[in-house]
mmCIF file of N, CA and C in Angstrom:
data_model
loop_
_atom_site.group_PDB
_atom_site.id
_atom_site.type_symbol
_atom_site.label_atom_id
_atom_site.label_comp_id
_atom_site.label_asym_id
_atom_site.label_seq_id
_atom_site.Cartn_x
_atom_site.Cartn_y
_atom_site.Cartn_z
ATOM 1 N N UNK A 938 85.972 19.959 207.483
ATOM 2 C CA UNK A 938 85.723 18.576 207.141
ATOM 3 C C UNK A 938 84.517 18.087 207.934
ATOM 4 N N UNK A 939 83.498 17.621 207.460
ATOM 5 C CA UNK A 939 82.536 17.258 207.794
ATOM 6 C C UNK A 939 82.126 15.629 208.489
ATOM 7 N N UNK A 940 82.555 14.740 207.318
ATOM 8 C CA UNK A 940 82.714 13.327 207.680
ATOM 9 C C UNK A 940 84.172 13.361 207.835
ATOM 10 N N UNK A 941 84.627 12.587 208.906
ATOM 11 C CA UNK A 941 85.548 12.138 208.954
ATOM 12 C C UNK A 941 86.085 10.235 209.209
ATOM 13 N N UNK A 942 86.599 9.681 209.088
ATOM 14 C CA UNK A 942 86.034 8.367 208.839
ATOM 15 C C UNK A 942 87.838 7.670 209.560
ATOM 16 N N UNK A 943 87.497 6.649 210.356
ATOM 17 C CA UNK A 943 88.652 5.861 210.563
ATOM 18 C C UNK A 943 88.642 4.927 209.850
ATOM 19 N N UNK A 944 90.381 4.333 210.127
ATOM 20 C CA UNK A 944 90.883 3.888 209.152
ATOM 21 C C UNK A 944 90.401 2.391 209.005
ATOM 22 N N UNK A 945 89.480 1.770 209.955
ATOM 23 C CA UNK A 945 89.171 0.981 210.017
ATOM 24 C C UNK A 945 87.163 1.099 208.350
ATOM 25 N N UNK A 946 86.921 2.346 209.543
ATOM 26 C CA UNK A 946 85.772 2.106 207.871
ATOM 27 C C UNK A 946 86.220 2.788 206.226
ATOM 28 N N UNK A 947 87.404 3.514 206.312
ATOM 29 C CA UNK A 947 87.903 3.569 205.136
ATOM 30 C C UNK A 947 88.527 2.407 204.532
ATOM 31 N N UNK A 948 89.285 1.352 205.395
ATOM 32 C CA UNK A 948 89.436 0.204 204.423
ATOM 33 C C UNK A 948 88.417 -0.719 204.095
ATOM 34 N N UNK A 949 86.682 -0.487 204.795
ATOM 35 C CA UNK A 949 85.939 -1.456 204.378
ATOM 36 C C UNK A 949 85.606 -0.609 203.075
ATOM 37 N N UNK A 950 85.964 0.714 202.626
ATOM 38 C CA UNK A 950 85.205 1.085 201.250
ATOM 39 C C UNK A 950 86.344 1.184 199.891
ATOM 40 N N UNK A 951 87.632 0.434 200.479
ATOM 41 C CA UNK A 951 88.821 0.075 199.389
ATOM 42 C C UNK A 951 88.613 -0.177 198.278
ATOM 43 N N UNK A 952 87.674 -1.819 198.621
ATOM 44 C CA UNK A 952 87.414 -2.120 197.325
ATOM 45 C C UNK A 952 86.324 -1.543 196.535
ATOM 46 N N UNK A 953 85.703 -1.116 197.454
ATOM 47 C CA UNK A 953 84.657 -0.418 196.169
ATOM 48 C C UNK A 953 85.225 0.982 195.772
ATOM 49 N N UNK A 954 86.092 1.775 196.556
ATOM 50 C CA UNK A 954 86.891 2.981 195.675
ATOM 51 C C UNK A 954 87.430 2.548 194.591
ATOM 52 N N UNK A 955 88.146 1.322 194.896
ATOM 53 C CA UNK A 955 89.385 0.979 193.590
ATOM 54 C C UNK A 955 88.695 0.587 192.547
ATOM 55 N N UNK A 956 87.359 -0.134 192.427
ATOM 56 C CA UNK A 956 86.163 -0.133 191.368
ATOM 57 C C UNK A 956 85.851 0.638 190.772
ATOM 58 N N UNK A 957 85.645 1.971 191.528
ATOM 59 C CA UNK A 957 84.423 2.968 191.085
ATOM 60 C C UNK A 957 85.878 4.007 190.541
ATOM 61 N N UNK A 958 87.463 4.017 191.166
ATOM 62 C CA UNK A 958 88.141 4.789 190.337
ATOM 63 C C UNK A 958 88.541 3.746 189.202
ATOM 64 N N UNK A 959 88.775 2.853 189.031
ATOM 65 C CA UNK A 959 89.109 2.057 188.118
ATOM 66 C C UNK A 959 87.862 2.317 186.596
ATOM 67 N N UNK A 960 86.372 2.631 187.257
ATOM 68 C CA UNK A 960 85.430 3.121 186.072
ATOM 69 C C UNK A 960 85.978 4.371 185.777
ATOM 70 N N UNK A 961 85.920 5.182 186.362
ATOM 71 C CA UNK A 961 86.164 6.654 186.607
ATOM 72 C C UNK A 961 87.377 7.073 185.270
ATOM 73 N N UNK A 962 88.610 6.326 185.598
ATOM 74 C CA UNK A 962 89.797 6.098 184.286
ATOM 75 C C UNK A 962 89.147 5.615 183.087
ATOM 76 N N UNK A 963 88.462 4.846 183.723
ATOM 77 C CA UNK A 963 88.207 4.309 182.179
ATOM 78 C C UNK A 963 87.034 5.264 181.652
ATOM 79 N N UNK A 964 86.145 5.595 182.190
ATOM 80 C CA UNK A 964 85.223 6.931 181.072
ATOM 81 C C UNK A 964 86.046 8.034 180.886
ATOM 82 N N UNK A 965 87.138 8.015 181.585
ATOM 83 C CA UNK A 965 87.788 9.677 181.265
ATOM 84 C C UNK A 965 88.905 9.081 179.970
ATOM 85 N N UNK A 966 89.647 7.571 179.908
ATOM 86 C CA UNK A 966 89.687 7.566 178.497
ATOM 87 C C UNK A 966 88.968 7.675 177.207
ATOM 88 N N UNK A 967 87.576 7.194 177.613
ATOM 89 C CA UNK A 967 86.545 7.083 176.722
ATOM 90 C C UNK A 967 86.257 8.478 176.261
ATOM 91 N N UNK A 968 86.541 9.486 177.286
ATOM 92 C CA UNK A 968 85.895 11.017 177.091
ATOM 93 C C UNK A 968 87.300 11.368 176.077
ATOM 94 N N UNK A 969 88.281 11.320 176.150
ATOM 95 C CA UNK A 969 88.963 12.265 175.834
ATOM 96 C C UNK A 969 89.166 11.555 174.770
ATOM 97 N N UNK A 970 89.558 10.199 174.079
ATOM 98 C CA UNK A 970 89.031 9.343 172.994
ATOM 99 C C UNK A 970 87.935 10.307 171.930
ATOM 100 N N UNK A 971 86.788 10.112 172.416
ATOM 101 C CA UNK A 971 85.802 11.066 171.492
ATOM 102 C C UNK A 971 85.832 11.854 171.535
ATOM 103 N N UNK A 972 86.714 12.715 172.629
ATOM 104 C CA UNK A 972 86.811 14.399 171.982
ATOM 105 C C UNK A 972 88.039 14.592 170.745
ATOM 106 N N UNK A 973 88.673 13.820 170.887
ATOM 107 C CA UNK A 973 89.872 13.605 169.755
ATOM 108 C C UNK A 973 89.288 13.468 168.719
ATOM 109 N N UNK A 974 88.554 12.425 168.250
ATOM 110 C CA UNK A 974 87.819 12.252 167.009
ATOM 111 C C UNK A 974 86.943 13.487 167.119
ATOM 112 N N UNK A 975 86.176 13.817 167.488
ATOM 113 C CA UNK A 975 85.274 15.139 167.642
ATOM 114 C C UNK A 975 85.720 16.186 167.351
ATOM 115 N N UNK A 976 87.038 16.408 167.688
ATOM 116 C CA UNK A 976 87.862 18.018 167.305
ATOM 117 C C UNK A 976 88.673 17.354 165.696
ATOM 118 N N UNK A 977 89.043 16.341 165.405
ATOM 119 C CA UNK A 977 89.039 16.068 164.376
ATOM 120 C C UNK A 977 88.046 16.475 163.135
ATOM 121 N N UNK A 978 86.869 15.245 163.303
ATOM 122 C CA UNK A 978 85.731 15.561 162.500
ATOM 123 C C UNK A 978 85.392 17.114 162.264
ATOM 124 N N UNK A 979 85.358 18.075 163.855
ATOM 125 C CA UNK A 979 85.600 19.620 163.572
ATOM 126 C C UNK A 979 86.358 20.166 162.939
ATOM 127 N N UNK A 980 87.443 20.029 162.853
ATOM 128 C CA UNK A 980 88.735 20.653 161.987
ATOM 129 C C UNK A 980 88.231 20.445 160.613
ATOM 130 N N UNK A 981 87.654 19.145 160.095
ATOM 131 C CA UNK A 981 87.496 19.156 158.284
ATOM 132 C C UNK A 981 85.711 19.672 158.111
ATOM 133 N N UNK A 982 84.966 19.989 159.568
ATOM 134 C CA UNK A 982 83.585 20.554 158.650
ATOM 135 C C UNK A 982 83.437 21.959 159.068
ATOM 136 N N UNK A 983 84.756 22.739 160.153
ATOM 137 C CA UNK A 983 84.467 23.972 160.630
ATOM 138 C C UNK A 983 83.709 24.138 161.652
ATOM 139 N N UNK A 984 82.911 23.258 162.605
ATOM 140 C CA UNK A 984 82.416 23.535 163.694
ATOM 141 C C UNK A 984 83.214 22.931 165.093
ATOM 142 N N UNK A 985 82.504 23.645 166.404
ATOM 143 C CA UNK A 985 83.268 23.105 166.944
ATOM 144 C C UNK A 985 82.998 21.414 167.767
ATOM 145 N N UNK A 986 83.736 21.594 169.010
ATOM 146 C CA UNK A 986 83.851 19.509 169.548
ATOM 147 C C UNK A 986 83.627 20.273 170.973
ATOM 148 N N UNK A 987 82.421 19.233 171.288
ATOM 149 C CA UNK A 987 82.849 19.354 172.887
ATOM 150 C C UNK A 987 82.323 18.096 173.626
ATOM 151 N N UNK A 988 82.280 17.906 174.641
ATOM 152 C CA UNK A 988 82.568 16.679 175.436
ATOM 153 C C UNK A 988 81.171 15.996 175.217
ATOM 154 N N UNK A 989 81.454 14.604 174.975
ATOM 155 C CA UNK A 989 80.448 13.565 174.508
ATOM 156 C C UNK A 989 79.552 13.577 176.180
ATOM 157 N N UNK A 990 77.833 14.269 175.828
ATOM 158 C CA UNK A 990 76.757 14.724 177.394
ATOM 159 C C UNK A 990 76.873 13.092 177.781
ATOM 160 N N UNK A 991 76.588 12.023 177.369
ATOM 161 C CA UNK A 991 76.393 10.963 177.819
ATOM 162 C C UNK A 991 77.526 10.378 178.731
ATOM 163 N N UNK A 992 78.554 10.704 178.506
ATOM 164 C CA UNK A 992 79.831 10.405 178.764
ATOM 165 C C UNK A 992 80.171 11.781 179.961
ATOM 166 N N UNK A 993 79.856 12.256 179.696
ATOM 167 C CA UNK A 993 79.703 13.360 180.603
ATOM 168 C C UNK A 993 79.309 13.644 181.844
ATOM 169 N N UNK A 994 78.003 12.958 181.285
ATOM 170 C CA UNK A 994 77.063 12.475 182.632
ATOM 171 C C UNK A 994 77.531 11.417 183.634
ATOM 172 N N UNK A 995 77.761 10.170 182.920
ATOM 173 C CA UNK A 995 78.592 9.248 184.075
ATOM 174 C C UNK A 995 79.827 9.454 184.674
ATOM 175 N N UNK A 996 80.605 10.866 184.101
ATOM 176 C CA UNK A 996 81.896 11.213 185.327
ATOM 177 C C UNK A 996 81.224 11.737 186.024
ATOM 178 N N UNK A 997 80.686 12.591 185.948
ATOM 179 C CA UNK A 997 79.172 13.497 187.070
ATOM 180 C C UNK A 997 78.994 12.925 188.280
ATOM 181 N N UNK A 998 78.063 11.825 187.723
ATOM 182 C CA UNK A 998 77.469 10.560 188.519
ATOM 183 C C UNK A 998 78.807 9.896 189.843
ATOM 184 N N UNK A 999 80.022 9.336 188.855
ATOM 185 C CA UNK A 999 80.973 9.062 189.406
ATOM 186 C C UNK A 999 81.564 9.661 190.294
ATOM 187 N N UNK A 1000 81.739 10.778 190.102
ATOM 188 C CA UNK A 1000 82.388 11.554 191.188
ATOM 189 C C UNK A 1000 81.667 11.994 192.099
ATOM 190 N N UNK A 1001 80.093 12.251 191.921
ATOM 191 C CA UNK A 1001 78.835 12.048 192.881
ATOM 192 C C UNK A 1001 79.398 11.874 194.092
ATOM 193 N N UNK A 1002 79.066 10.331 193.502
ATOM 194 C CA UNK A 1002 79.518 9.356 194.933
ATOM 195 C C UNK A 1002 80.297 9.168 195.474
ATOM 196 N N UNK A 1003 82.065 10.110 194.869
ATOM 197 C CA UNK A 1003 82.883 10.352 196.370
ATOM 198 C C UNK A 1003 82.436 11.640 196.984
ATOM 199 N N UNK A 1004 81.884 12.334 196.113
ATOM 200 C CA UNK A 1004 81.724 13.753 197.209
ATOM 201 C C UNK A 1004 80.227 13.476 197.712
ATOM 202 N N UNK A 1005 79.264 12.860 197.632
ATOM 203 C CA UNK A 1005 78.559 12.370 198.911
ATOM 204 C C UNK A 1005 79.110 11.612 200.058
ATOM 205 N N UNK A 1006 80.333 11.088 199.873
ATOM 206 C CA UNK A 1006 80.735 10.070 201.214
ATOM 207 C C UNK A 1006 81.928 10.931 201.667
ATOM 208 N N UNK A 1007 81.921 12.272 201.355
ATOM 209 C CA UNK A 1007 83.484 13.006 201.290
ATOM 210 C C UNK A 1007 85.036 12.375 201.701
ATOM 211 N N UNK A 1008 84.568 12.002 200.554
ATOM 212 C CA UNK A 1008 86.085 10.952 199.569
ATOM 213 C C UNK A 1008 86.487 11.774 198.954
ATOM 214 N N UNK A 1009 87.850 12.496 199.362
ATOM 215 C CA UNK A 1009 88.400 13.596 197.787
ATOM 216 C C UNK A 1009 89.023 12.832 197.207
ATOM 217 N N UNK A 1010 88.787 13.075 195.814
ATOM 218 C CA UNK A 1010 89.364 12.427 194.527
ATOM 219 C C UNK A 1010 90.323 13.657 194.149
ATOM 220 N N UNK A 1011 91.414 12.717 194.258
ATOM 221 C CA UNK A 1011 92.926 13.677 194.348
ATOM 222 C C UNK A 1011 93.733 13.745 192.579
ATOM 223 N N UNK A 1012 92.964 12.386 191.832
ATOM 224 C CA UNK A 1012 93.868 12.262 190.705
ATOM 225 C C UNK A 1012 93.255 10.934 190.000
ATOM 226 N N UNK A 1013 93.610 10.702 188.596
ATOM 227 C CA UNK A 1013 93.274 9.693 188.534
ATOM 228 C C UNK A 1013 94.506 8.648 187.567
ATOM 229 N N UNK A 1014 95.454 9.658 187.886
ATOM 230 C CA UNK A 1014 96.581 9.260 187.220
ATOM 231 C C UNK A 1014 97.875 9.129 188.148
ATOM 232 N N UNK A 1015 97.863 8.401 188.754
ATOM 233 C CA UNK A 1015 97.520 7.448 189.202
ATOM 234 C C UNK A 1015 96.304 7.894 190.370
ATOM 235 N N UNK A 1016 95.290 6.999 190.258
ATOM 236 C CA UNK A 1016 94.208 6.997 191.087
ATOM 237 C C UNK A 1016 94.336 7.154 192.066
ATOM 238 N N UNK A 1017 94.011 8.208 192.933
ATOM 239 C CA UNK A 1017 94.237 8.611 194.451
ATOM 240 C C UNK A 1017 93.301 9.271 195.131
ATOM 241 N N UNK A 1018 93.145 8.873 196.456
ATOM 242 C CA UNK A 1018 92.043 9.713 196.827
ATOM 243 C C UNK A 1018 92.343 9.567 198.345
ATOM 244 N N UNK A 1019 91.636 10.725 198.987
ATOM 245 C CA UNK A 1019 92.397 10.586 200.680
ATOM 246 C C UNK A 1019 90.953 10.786 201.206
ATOM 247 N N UNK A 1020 90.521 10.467 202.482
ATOM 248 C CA UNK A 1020 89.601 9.869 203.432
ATOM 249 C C UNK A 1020 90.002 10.738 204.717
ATOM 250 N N UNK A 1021 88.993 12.003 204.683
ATOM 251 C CA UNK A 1021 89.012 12.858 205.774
ATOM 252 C C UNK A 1021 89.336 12.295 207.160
ATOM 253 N N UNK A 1022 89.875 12.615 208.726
ATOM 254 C CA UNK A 1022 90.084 11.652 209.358
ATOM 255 C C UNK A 1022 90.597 13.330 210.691
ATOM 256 N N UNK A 1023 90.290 12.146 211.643
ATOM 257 C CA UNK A 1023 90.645 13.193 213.144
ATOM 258 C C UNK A 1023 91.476 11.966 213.885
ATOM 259 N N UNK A 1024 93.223 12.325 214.047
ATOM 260 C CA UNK A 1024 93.698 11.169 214.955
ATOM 261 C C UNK A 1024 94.444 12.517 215.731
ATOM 262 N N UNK A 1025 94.932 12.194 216.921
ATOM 263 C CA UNK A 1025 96.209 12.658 217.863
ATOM 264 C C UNK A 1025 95.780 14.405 218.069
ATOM 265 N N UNK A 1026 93.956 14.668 217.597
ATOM 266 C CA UNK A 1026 93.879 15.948 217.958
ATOM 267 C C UNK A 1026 93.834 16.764 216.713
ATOM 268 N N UNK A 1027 93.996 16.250 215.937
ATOM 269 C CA UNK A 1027 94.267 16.905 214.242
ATOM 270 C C UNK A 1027 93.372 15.888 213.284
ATOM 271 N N UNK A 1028 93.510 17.491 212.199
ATOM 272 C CA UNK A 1028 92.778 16.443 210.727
ATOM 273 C C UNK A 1028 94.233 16.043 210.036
ATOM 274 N N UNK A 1029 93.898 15.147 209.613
ATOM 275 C CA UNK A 1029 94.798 13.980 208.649
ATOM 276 C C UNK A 1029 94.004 13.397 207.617
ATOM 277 N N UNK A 1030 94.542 13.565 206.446
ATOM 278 C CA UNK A 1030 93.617 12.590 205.492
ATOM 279 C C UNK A 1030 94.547 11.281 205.423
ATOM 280 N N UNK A 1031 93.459 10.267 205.641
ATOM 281 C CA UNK A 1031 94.002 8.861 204.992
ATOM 282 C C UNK A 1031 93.739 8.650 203.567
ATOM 283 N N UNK A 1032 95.147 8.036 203.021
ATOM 284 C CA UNK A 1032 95.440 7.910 202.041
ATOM 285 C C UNK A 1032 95.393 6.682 200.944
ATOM 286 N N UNK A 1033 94.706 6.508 199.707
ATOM 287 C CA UNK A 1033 94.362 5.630 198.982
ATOM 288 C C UNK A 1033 95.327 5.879 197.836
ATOM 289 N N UNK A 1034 95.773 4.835 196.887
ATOM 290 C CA UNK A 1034 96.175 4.957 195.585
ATOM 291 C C UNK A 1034 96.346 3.730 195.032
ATOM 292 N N UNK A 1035 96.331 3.171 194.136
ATOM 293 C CA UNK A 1035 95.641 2.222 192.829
ATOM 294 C C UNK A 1035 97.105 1.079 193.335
ATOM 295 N N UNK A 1036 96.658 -0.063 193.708
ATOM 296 C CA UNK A 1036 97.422 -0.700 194.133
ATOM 297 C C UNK A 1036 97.353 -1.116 195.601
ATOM 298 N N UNK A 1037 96.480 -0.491 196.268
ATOM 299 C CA UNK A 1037 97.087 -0.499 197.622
ATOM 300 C C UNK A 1037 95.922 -1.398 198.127
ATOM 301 N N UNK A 1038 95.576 -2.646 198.952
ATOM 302 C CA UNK A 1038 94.536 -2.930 199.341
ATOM 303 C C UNK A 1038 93.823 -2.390 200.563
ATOM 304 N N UNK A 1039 94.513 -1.841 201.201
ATOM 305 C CA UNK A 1039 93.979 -1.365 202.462
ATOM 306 C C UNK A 1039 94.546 0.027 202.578
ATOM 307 N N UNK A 1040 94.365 0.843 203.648
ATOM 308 C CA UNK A 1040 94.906 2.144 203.935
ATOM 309 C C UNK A 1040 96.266 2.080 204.653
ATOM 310 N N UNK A 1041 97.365 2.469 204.099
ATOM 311 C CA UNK A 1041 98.442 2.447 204.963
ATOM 312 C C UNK A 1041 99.585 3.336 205.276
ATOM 313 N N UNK A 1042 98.798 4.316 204.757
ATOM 314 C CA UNK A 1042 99.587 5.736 204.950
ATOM 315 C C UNK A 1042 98.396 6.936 204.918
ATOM 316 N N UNK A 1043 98.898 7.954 205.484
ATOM 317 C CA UNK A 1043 97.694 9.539 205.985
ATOM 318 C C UNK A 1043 98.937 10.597 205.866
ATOM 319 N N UNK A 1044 98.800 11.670 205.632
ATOM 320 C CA UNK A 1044 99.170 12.886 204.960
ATOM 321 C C UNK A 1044 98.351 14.049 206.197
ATOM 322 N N UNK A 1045 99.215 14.759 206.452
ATOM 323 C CA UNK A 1045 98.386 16.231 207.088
ATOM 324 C C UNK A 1045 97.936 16.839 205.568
ATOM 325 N N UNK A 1046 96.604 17.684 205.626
ATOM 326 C CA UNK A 1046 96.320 18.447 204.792
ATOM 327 C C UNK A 1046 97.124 19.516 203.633
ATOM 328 N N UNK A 1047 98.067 20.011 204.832
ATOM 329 C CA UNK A 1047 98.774 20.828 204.301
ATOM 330 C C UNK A 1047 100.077 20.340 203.391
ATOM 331 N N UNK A 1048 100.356 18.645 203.582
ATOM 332 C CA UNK A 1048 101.853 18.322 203.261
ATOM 333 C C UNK A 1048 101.410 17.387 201.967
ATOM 334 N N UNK A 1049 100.333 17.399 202.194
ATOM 335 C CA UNK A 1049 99.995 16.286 200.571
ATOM 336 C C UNK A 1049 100.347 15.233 200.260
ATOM 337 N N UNK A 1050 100.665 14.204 198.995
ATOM 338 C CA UNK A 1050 100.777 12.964 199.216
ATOM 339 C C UNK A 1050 102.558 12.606 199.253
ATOM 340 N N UNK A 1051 103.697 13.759 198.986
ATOM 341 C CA UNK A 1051 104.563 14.028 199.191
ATOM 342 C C UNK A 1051 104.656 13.468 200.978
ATOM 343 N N UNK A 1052 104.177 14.000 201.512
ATOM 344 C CA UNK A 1052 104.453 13.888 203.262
ATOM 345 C C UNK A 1052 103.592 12.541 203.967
ATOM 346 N N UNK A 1053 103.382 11.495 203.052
ATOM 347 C CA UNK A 1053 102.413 10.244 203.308
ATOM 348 C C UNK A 1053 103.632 9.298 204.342
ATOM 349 N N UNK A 1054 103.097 9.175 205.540
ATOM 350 C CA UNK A 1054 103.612 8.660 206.651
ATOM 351 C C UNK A 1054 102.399 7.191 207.112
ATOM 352 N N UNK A 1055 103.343 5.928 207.571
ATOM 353 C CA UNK A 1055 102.434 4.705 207.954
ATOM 354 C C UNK A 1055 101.252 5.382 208.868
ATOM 355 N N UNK A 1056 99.888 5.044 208.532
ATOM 356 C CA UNK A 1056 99.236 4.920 209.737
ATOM 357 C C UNK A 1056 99.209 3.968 210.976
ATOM 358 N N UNK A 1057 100.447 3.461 211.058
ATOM 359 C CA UNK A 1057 100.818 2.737 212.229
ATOM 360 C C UNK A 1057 101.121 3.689 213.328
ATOM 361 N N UNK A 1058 101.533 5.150 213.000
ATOM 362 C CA UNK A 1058 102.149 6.200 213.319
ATOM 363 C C UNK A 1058 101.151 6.902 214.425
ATOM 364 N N UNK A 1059 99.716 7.069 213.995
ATOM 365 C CA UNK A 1059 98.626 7.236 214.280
ATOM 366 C C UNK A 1059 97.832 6.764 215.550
ATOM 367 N N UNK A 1060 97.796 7.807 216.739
ATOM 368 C CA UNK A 1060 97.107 6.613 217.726
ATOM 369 C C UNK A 1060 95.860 7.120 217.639
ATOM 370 N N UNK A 1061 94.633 6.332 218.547
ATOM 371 C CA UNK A 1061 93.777 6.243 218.842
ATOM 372 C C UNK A 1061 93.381 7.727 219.408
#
């Protein structure tokens, strides 16, 4: 893990995660929307469907910009994403998901969002 980020500057980038996954859902309905019609329209002229480039391009873009700030994007169903992090001597990712305004739970790597414990838990 390269960046690692406390929980203090992962909740200043909340709201703009919950934005940028909130786009993120919504072009990946848009994508899979026109591939439906697309493998449709294929089925009655015999060729094949594949993913609308324009539409393509802005999940690209989107997901860009968590893996430049190494933000893993865990899901988007429900929207989740965890925020690399060093507390008590260990990596811990802090933990985001669609609803939450601030950070209030972190996961060891290995235990996933199954093992999500308060970061109250967490010292300095």
């Amino acid at each position: 893990m390269s960046r690692r980020y406390t929980i203090e500057e992962a909740d200043a980038l909340v709201p703009e995660v919950a934005e940028r996954m909130a786009r993120l859902v919504e072009l990946q309905q848009v994508a899979a929307a026109r591939l439906g019609r697309a493998r449709r329209r294929a089925r009655a002229n015999g060729h094949g469907a594949g993913l609308d480039p324009g539409v393509a391009g802005e999940i690209k873009q989107a997901l860009e910009w968590f893996e430049e700030r190494a933000i893993e994007v865990r899901g988007t169903t429900p929207p989740l994403v965890d925020f690399p992090a060093y507390y008590d001597g260990r990596d811990v990712l802090l933990c985001w998901t669609e609803g939450e305004e601030r950070i209030g739970w972190y996961h060891s790597p290995e235990e996933g969002f199954a093992g999500r414990r308060p970061v109250g838990e967490l010292g300095e």
